Amino acid sequence: MTAEADLAVVGAGAAGLMAAISAARAGRSRRIVVLDGARRLGAKILVSGGGRCNVTHAEVDETAFAGSTPAAIRKVLRRFSVTDTITFFADLGVELETEDTGKLFPVTGRARTVLDALLGAARTAGVDLRHPWRVTDVGRASGGFALTSAAGQTLGAARVILATGGQSLPKTGSDGGGYALARALGHSLTPRLFPGLVPLLLPEGHFVRGLSGLSLRATLEVRSASGAKRIALTGSLLCTHFGISGPVALDVSRYLLDARFDDPGARLVVRWLPDHAPESLERSLLALGGGTVGGFLQGVMPERLSRALCAEAGVDPATPGHRLPRPARRRLIAAALETTLPVTGDRGYAFAEVTAGGVPLRELHLDTLRSRVCPGLSLCGEMCDVDGRIGGFNFQWAWASGYVAGVSAWRDAREQAHAAADEDARSR
């Protein structure tokens, strides 16, 4: 098939648009086509950050990500930094502001500002955006690749970048279809592929479900069946009618779900008072004197939670501190600092913000994100085995990996061979 395009980017999400823009700027005479199955582009960008689009975070490094090795993730992130992201969007007329949390949003407070800027930049650079054009097959052909759509359309391309996203929020178009394309071209997937940044479910009747709407700062800790701590994260926790959500619950979800593949008995423990240790809380209770247990707890946590924890511990909140027996005091301390949440599952890809797992980075040249197994193919974004915590980290991975894939699209075979040799030498 004669190549109609020098480069076909499959997927018009954050990573795909960045890849197309970067490729077009690096090779202005090239014919670049972006293919996407959606009638309206950028749905995932528009719903991100509560409709505001959390573009990036003030401090991004490999420690905020899971999946591939930290060294591999770091190498890609360093090619396009947070400063580069801020400058990139400023050049497109999108000013970003930093919140106290470190999250960066457009000053307009509208995700549409980000999407319109990306689409405008792509068109200005001469990128041909075609949609709805859902790619169902990518095969090798003379001169490159042959792409076929669900409607039977065909396109020849010398090179291809897969940027279809994972399986999270499938209504936005990220339904995992890109994984099949990658596998057909010789790539593998991680053994584990599961929802990340996903709300967690608790059993019907659990007291936390009765606290729906309550939000507070708490620590969530994943422990093995033997009791060993695997990870502890502190942040805003939201109690819901189905279980728990909020930033810290979403962040910890991938670690709990991942742990349960090998250790089904892995559990989640909540510390409702993240700044207290058992010893300090016991001293506070012992010092109450005639003050009531309920009065003390309401001073350090929401009243609804204080009542619920007293009920869990079997303690009357009206009990004065000097009349609280040691066993009851120990039960109350355990309820406040060591509550095991019996997580029964998660809300699935329909509510997950990212997909954990994907194509391993070891199958890509890290300096270009070009395939080691299929010449002319590159991958970026959520298709790769990289997932970050909430707060703009996954967008920063999209910008960085899309940039690397895009600017490297025109490297010829000789340059790629030299880069691979250099990379292998550095890894020894």
Short mmCIF file of C-alpha atoms in Angstrom, two decimals:
data_model
loop_
_atom_site.label_atom_id
_atom_site.label_comp_id
_atom_site.label_asym_id
_atom_site.label_seq_id
_atom_site.Cartn_x
_atom_site.Cartn_y
_atom_site.Cartn_z
CA MET A 1 0.00 0.00 0.00
CA THR A 2 1.35 3.41 -0.92
CA ALA A 3 1.81 5.60 2.14
CA GLU A 4 -0.68 8.45 2.19
CA ALA A 5 0.79 9.73 5.43
CA ASP A 6 4.32 9.95 6.73
CA LEU A 7 2.97 9.39 10.25
CA ALA A 8 -0.34 8.15 11.60
CA VAL A 9 -1.05 8.84 15.26
CA VAL A 10 -3.77 6.54 16.57
CA GLY A 11 -5.63 8.34 19.35
CA ALA A 12 -6.35 12.05 19.83
CA GLY A 13 -6.08 12.19 23.60
CA ALA A 14 -3.48 14.14 25.56
CA ALA A 15 -0.51 11.96 24.56
CA GLY A 16 -1.63 11.55 20.95
CA LEU A 17 -2.16 15.26 20.37
CA MET A 18 1.17 16.09 21.97
CA ALA A 19 2.88 13.47 19.81
CA ALA A 20 1.29 14.84 16.64
CA ILE A 21 2.12 18.47 17.47
CA SER A 22 5.72 17.59 18.37
CA ALA A 23 6.18 15.50 15.24
CA ALA A 24 4.72 18.19 13.01
CA ARG A 25 6.97 20.86 14.47
CA ALA A 26 10.02 18.61 14.07
CA GLY A 27 9.21 17.76 10.44
CA ARG A 28 7.13 20.51 8.92
CA SER A 29 7.12 18.99 5.44
CA ARG A 30 5.73 15.68 6.70
CA ARG A 31 2.16 14.51 6.28
CA ILE A 32 0.76 13.70 9.74
CA VAL A 33 -2.67 12.23 10.33
CA VAL A 34 -4.36 11.72 13.69
CA LEU A 35 -7.07 9.07 13.77
CA ASP A 36 -9.67 8.79 16.55
CA GLY A 37 -12.93 6.91 16.87
CA ALA A 38 -14.79 9.65 18.75
CA ARG A 39 -17.25 12.02 17.14
CA ARG A 40 -16.11 14.73 19.55
CA LEU A 41 -12.44 14.75 20.45
CA GLY A 42 -10.92 15.12 23.90
CA ALA A 43 -13.68 13.75 26.12
CA LYS A 44 -11.19 12.49 28.70
CA ILE A 45 -9.46 15.86 28.84
CA LEU A 46 -12.79 17.63 29.30
CA VAL A 47 -13.88 15.51 32.29
CA SER A 48 -10.50 15.57 34.03
CA GLY A 49 -10.03 17.55 37.19
CA GLY A 50 -13.73 18.00 37.67
CA GLY A 51 -13.95 19.71 34.30
CA ARG A 52 -11.00 22.00 35.04
CA CYS A 53 -8.15 19.78 33.70
CA ASN A 54 -5.32 19.28 36.18
CA VAL A 55 -2.60 19.85 33.55
CA THR A 56 0.38 18.88 35.69
CA HIS A 57 1.88 19.10 39.18
CA ALA A 58 4.48 21.51 40.50
CA GLU A 59 6.82 18.68 41.48
CA VAL A 60 6.94 15.57 39.31
CA ASP A 61 9.44 12.76 39.52
CA GLU A 62 9.44 8.99 39.12
CA THR A 63 8.44 8.38 42.77
CA ALA A 64 4.87 9.42 41.94
CA PHE A 65 4.50 6.58 39.43
CA ALA A 66 4.15 2.81 39.47
CA GLY A 67 4.45 0.11 36.83
CA SER A 68 7.75 0.18 34.99
CA THR A 69 11.06 0.75 36.77
CA PRO A 70 11.73 4.17 38.31
CA ALA A 71 14.87 4.59 36.18
CA ALA A 72 12.94 4.01 32.94
CA ILE A 73 10.14 6.38 33.92
CA ARG A 74 12.65 9.03 35.02
CA LYS A 75 14.43 8.91 31.68
CA VAL A 76 11.26 9.79 29.77
CA LEU A 77 10.06 12.42 32.26
CA ARG A 78 13.37 14.27 32.09
CA ARG A 79 12.94 14.83 28.34
CA PHE A 80 9.94 17.09 28.94
CA SER A 81 9.75 18.69 32.38
CA VAL A 82 7.02 20.53 34.24
CA THR A 83 8.71 23.77 33.19
CA ASP A 84 8.52 22.61 29.58
CA THR A 85 4.82 21.89 30.03
CA ILE A 86 4.14 25.34 31.46
CA THR A 87 6.08 26.98 28.62
CA PHE A 88 4.37 24.82 25.99
CA PHE A 89 0.90 25.86 27.11
CA ALA A 90 1.90 29.48 27.66
CA ASP A 91 3.00 29.61 24.03
CA LEU A 92 -0.48 28.37 23.12
CA GLY A 93 -2.05 31.15 25.18
CA VAL A 94 -2.97 28.93 28.14
CA GLU A 95 -1.76 30.35 31.43
CA LEU A 96 -1.56 27.91 34.33
CA GLU A 97 -1.88 28.64 38.04
CA THR A 98 -0.60 26.53 40.93
CA GLU A 99 -2.87 25.64 43.83
CA ASP A 100 -1.69 25.02 47.39
CA THR A 101 -1.81 21.29 46.66
CA GLY A 102 0.78 21.69 43.89
CA LYS A 103 -1.76 21.01 41.15
CA LEU A 104 -1.67 23.24 38.08
CA PHE A 105 -4.89 24.27 36.33
CA PRO A 106 -5.66 26.74 33.54
CA VAL A 107 -6.50 30.14 35.02
CA THR A 108 -9.81 29.98 33.14
CA GLY A 109 -10.83 27.00 35.27
CA ARG A 110 -12.06 25.26 32.13
CA ALA A 111 -10.71 22.05 30.60
CA ARG A 112 -12.08 23.27 27.27
CA THR A 113 -9.32 25.90 27.26
CA VAL A 114 -6.67 23.14 27.26
CA LEU A 115 -8.39 21.00 24.62
CA ASP A 116 -9.04 23.93 22.25
CA ALA A 117 -5.40 24.98 22.55
CA LEU A 118 -4.15 21.49 21.69
CA LEU A 119 -6.50 21.09 18.74
CA GLY A 120 -5.63 24.56 17.50
CA ALA A 121 -1.91 23.85 17.78
CA ALA A 122 -2.32 20.61 15.86
CA ARG A 123 -4.20 22.29 13.03
CA THR A 124 -1.76 25.22 12.92
CA ALA A 125 1.10 22.72 12.57
CA GLY A 126 -0.67 21.13 9.60
CA VAL A 127 -1.90 17.98 11.32
CA ASP A 128 -4.85 16.27 9.64
CA LEU A 129 -7.39 15.32 12.34
CA ARG A 130 -9.74 12.57 11.17
CA HIS A 131 -12.68 11.43 13.29
CA PRO A 132 -14.71 9.38 13.77
CA TRP A 133 -12.08 7.02 12.35
CA ARG A 134 -11.76 4.10 14.73
CA VAL A 135 -8.71 1.98 13.89
CA THR A 136 -9.50 -1.71 14.12
CA ASP A 137 -6.38 -3.08 12.45
CA VAL A 138 -2.79 -2.03 11.89
CA GLY A 139 -0.73 -4.34 9.71
CA ARG A 140 2.67 -4.23 8.07
CA ALA A 141 2.66 -3.27 4.42
CA SER A 142 5.19 -2.29 1.79
CA GLY A 143 6.39 1.17 2.70
CA GLY A 144 5.18 0.97 6.27
CA PHE A 145 1.74 0.17 7.66
CA ALA A 146 -1.82 -0.34 6.50
CA LEU A 147 -4.51 0.93 8.86
CA THR A 148 -8.17 -0.08 8.61
CA SER A 149 -11.16 1.53 10.30
CA ALA A 150 -14.36 0.04 11.68
CA ALA A 151 -16.16 1.51 8.64
CA GLY A 152 -13.77 -0.16 6.20
CA GLN A 153 -11.68 2.92 5.45
CA THR A 154 -7.99 2.38 4.81
CA LEU A 155 -4.89 4.48 5.23
CA GLY A 156 -1.25 3.80 4.40
CA ALA A 157 1.37 5.32 6.71
CA ALA A 158 5.14 5.09 6.77
CA ARG A 159 5.19 5.25 10.56
CA VAL A 160 2.66 4.83 13.38
CA ILE A 161 2.37 6.07 16.94
CA LEU A 162 -0.11 4.21 19.13
CA ALA A 163 -1.63 6.57 21.71
CA THR A 164 -5.05 5.03 22.25
CA GLY A 165 -5.01 5.13 26.05
CA GLY A 166 -5.85 2.27 28.37
CA GLN A 167 -9.23 0.98 29.50
CA SER A 168 -10.24 3.64 32.04
CA LEU A 169 -13.38 5.69 31.41
CA PRO A 170 -14.35 3.64 28.33
CA LYS A 171 -17.22 6.02 27.51
CA THR A 172 -14.57 8.55 26.50
CA GLY A 173 -13.14 6.12 23.95
CA SER A 174 -10.40 4.47 26.01
CA ASP A 175 -11.75 0.94 25.85
CA GLY A 176 -8.49 -1.02 25.55
CA GLY A 177 -8.67 -1.47 21.81
CA GLY A 178 -5.12 -0.21 21.40
CA TYR A 179 -3.75 -3.16 23.34
CA ALA A 180 -4.93 -5.55 20.64
CA LEU A 181 -3.24 -3.40 18.00
CA ALA A 182 0.04 -3.43 19.94
CA ARG A 183 -0.07 -7.20 20.43
CA ALA A 184 -0.80 -7.80 16.76
CA LEU A 185 2.39 -5.88 15.98
CA GLY A 186 4.49 -8.05 18.28
CA HIS A 187 4.24 -6.37 21.66
CA SER A 188 3.22 -7.99 24.93
CA LEU A 189 1.19 -6.74 27.88
CA THR A 190 1.98 -6.97 31.56
CA PRO A 191 0.40 -10.02 33.23
CA ARG A 192 -1.66 -7.65 35.35
CA LEU A 193 -4.01 -5.11 33.83
CA PHE A 194 -6.43 -3.52 36.27
CA PRO A 195 -8.15 -0.24 37.19
CA GLY A 196 -6.03 2.43 38.88
CA LEU A 197 -7.16 5.56 40.72
CA VAL A 198 -10.48 3.85 41.32
CA PRO A 199 -13.03 4.16 44.18
CA LEU A 200 -13.20 1.15 46.51
CA LEU A 201 -16.25 -0.79 47.69
CA LEU A 202 -17.19 -1.75 51.25
CA PRO A 203 -19.84 -4.26 52.35
CA GLU A 204 -23.43 -3.18 52.70
CA GLY A 205 -24.09 -2.05 56.25
CA HIS A 206 -20.50 -1.06 56.98
CA PHE A 207 -20.44 2.04 59.19
CA VAL A 208 -18.30 4.02 56.72
CA ARG A 209 -21.05 3.80 54.11
CA GLY A 210 -23.33 5.46 56.66
CA LEU A 211 -20.97 8.44 56.70
CA SER A 212 -21.59 9.24 53.02
CA GLY A 213 -20.51 12.76 52.12
CA LEU A 214 -17.99 13.05 54.96
CA SER A 215 -14.54 14.21 53.85
CA LEU A 216 -11.44 14.46 56.02
CA ARG A 217 -7.68 14.01 56.06
CA ALA A 218 -6.70 10.42 56.84
CA THR A 219 -3.97 7.84 56.32
CA LEU A 220 -4.61 4.64 54.36
CA GLU A 221 -2.17 1.78 54.73
CA VAL A 222 -1.93 -1.41 52.68
CA ARG A 223 -0.83 -4.37 54.76
CA SER A 224 -0.02 -7.90 53.76
CA ALA A 225 -1.92 -10.82 55.22
CA SER A 226 0.97 -11.24 57.67
CA GLY A 227 0.59 -7.62 58.81
CA ALA A 228 3.63 -6.16 57.03
CA LYS A 229 3.16 -2.59 55.81
CA ARG A 230 3.42 -2.26 52.02
CA ILE A 231 2.59 1.42 51.59
CA ALA A 232 0.96 4.23 53.58
CA LEU A 233 -0.49 7.37 51.99
CA THR A 234 -2.07 10.41 53.63
CA GLY A 235 -4.58 12.74 52.04
CA SER A 236 -8.22 13.65 51.66
CA LEU A 237 -10.60 10.71 52.14
CA LEU A 238 -14.25 10.78 51.07
CA CYS A 239 -16.78 8.41 52.60
CA THR A 240 -19.49 7.43 50.13
CA HIS A 241 -22.68 5.40 49.92
CA PHE A 242 -20.69 2.54 48.34
CA GLY A 243 -17.39 2.77 50.25
CA ILE A 244 -14.49 5.22 49.93
CA SER A 245 -13.20 7.67 47.36
CA GLY A 246 -11.27 10.91 47.38
CA PRO A 247 -7.61 11.47 46.46
CA VAL A 248 -6.00 9.20 49.06
CA ALA A 249 -8.40 6.32 48.36
CA LEU A 250 -7.81 6.61 44.62
CA ASP A 251 -4.04 6.74 45.10
CA VAL A 252 -3.92 3.70 47.36
CA SER A 253 -6.33 1.64 45.23
CA ARG A 254 -3.74 0.43 42.68
CA TYR A 255 -1.41 -0.72 45.47
CA LEU A 256 -4.15 -2.67 47.25
CA LEU A 257 -5.48 -4.27 44.06
CA ASP A 258 -1.95 -5.11 42.92
CA ALA A 259 -1.06 -6.63 46.30
CA ARG A 260 -4.11 -8.89 46.22
CA PHE A 261 -2.95 -10.63 43.04
CA ASP A 262 -0.21 -12.34 45.06
CA ASP A 263 -1.65 -11.93 48.54
CA PRO A 264 -5.45 -12.28 48.61
CA GLY A 265 -5.39 -11.51 52.33
CA ALA A 266 -3.85 -8.07 51.83
CA ARG A 267 -5.96 -5.49 53.65
CA LEU A 268 -6.54 -1.78 53.96
CA VAL A 269 -6.22 -0.01 57.32
CA VAL A 270 -7.38 3.55 57.96
CA ARG A 271 -5.94 5.93 60.54
CA TRP A 272 -8.65 8.49 61.07
CA LEU A 273 -6.24 10.70 63.02
CA PRO A 274 -3.11 10.69 60.84
CA ASP A 275 -1.11 12.91 63.19
CA HIS A 276 -1.66 10.71 66.25
CA ALA A 277 0.15 7.57 67.38
CA PRO A 278 -1.48 5.12 69.83
CA GLU A 279 0.70 6.45 72.66
CA SER A 280 -0.19 10.11 72.10
CA LEU A 281 -3.90 9.36 71.75
CA GLU A 282 -3.85 7.32 74.95
CA ARG A 283 -2.17 10.18 76.82
CA SER A 284 -4.85 12.56 75.58
CA LEU A 285 -7.64 10.25 76.74
CA LEU A 286 -6.00 9.71 80.14
CA ALA A 287 -5.70 13.48 80.59
CA LEU A 288 -9.42 14.11 79.99
CA GLY A 289 -10.39 13.95 83.65
CA GLY A 290 -14.07 14.91 83.78
CA GLY A 291 -14.16 15.77 80.09
CA THR A 292 -16.18 13.38 77.95
CA VAL A 293 -14.80 11.04 75.34
CA GLY A 294 -17.27 12.37 72.77
CA GLY A 295 -16.34 15.95 73.47
CA PHE A 296 -12.66 15.21 72.98
CA LEU A 297 -13.18 13.31 69.72
CA GLN A 298 -15.43 16.02 68.30
CA GLY A 299 -12.54 18.41 68.82
CA VAL A 300 -10.22 16.38 66.58
CA MET A 301 -12.58 14.87 63.99
CA PRO A 302 -16.06 15.41 62.50
CA GLU A 303 -18.89 14.72 64.94
CA ARG A 304 -20.49 12.03 62.74
CA LEU A 305 -17.25 10.09 62.67
CA SER A 306 -16.67 10.45 66.41
CA ARG A 307 -20.10 8.97 67.13
CA ALA A 308 -19.51 6.14 64.67
CA LEU A 309 -16.12 5.25 66.17
CA CYS A 310 -17.55 5.27 69.69
CA ALA A 311 -20.27 2.90 68.50
CA GLU A 312 -17.66 0.64 66.87
CA ALA A 313 -15.67 0.57 70.10
CA GLY A 314 -18.73 0.07 72.28
CA VAL A 315 -18.07 3.29 74.20
CA ASP A 316 -20.70 5.81 75.31
CA PRO A 317 -19.47 9.21 74.05
CA ALA A 318 -20.83 10.80 77.24
CA THR A 319 -18.36 8.78 79.35
CA PRO A 320 -15.94 11.03 81.32
CA GLY A 321 -12.30 10.28 80.69
CA HIS A 322 -11.58 9.23 84.28
CA ARG A 323 -14.35 6.61 84.06
CA LEU A 324 -13.19 5.05 80.81
CA PRO A 325 -11.87 1.54 81.57
CA ARG A 326 -8.57 0.52 80.02
CA PRO A 327 -10.11 -2.13 77.69
CA ALA A 328 -12.62 0.41 76.36
CA ARG A 329 -9.87 2.98 75.93
CA ARG A 330 -7.80 0.49 73.93
CA ARG A 331 -10.80 -0.36 71.75
CA LEU A 332 -11.39 3.31 71.04
CA ILE A 333 -7.74 3.89 70.15
CA ALA A 334 -7.84 0.91 67.79
CA ALA A 335 -11.03 2.22 66.16
CA ALA A 336 -9.44 5.65 65.61
CA LEU A 337 -6.04 4.46 64.41
CA GLU A 338 -6.36 0.85 63.27
CA THR A 339 -9.72 0.38 61.54
CA THR A 340 -9.49 -2.35 58.91
CA LEU A 341 -11.68 -1.53 55.92
CA PRO A 342 -12.96 -4.81 54.44
CA VAL A 343 -12.68 -3.78 50.78
CA THR A 344 -14.81 -6.08 48.64
CA GLY A 345 -13.80 -4.71 45.23
CA ASP A 346 -13.64 -1.56 43.16
CA ARG A 347 -15.94 0.40 40.85
CA GLY A 348 -14.16 -0.80 37.74
CA TYR A 349 -12.85 0.87 34.62
CA ALA A 350 -16.01 2.95 34.20
CA PHE A 351 -14.95 4.98 37.25
CA ALA A 352 -11.16 4.50 37.14
CA GLU A 353 -9.00 7.44 36.09
CA VAL A 354 -6.13 5.32 34.76
CA THR A 355 -5.23 1.77 33.80
CA ALA A 356 -2.48 0.01 35.75
CA GLY A 357 -0.33 -2.15 33.47
CA GLY A 358 0.15 -2.08 29.72
CA VAL A 359 3.02 -2.45 27.27
CA PRO A 360 6.29 -2.80 29.24
CA LEU A 361 8.78 0.02 28.71
CA ARG A 362 11.53 -2.55 28.21
CA GLU A 363 9.99 -3.21 24.78
CA LEU A 364 10.64 0.42 23.76
CA HIS A 365 13.78 2.48 23.19
CA LEU A 366 13.52 4.92 26.07
CA ASP A 367 15.16 7.83 24.25
CA THR A 368 12.58 7.66 21.43
CA LEU A 369 9.75 5.41 22.65
CA ARG A 370 10.09 3.57 19.37
CA SER A 371 9.38 -0.13 19.37
CA ARG A 372 12.18 -2.65 19.80
CA VAL A 373 10.09 -5.32 18.06
CA CYS A 374 8.35 -3.46 15.24
CA PRO A 375 10.37 -0.92 13.20
CA GLY A 376 8.47 2.28 12.47
CA LEU A 377 6.14 1.90 15.45
CA SER A 378 6.13 4.05 18.60
CA LEU A 379 3.95 4.02 21.72
CA CYS A 380 3.16 6.65 24.33
CA GLY A 381 0.75 7.67 27.04
CA GLU A 382 -1.42 5.32 29.04
CA MET A 383 -0.75 2.40 26.71
CA CYS A 384 2.61 2.05 28.46
CA ASP A 385 3.00 0.33 31.81
CA VAL A 386 3.15 3.61 33.72
CA ASP A 387 0.49 5.03 36.03
CA GLY A 388 0.82 7.97 38.38
CA ARG A 389 -0.95 9.25 41.44
CA ILE A 390 -3.75 11.76 41.30
CA GLY A 391 -2.83 15.41 40.92
CA GLY A 392 -1.67 15.96 37.34
CA PHE A 393 1.04 13.29 37.26
CA ASN A 394 -0.64 11.18 34.58
CA PHE A 395 -1.07 14.23 32.35
CA GLN A 396 2.62 15.03 32.78
CA TRP A 397 3.43 11.48 31.65
CA ALA A 398 1.16 12.03 28.63
CA TRP A 399 2.89 15.29 27.69
CA ALA A 400 6.40 13.89 28.23
CA SER A 401 5.89 10.55 26.50
CA GLY A 402 3.93 12.16 23.65
CA TYR A 403 6.69 14.69 23.13
CA VAL A 404 9.42 12.02 23.10
CA ALA A 405 7.49 9.84 20.65
CA GLY A 406 6.65 12.80 18.41
CA VAL A 407 10.04 14.49 18.13
CA SER A 408 11.67 11.10 17.60
CA ALA A 409 9.32 9.98 14.85
CA TRP A 410 11.73 10.96 12.06
CA ARG A 411 14.88 9.25 13.28
CA ASP A 412 16.19 7.01 10.56
CA ALA A 413 17.36 3.46 11.09
CA ARG A 414 21.01 4.45 11.47
CA GLU A 415 20.23 7.04 14.17
CA GLN A 416 18.05 4.54 15.98
CA ALA A 417 20.77 1.90 15.91
CA HIS A 418 23.30 4.34 17.37
CA ALA A 419 20.82 5.44 20.06
CA ALA A 420 20.07 1.81 20.97
CA ALA A 421 23.79 1.00 21.23
CA ASP A 422 24.36 4.02 23.47
CA GLU A 423 21.39 3.10 25.64
CA ASP A 424 22.54 -0.52 26.00
CA ALA A 425 26.05 0.66 26.90
CA ARG A 426 24.71 2.97 29.61
CA SER A 427 22.56 0.21 31.09
CA ARG A 428 25.50 -2.16 31.57
#
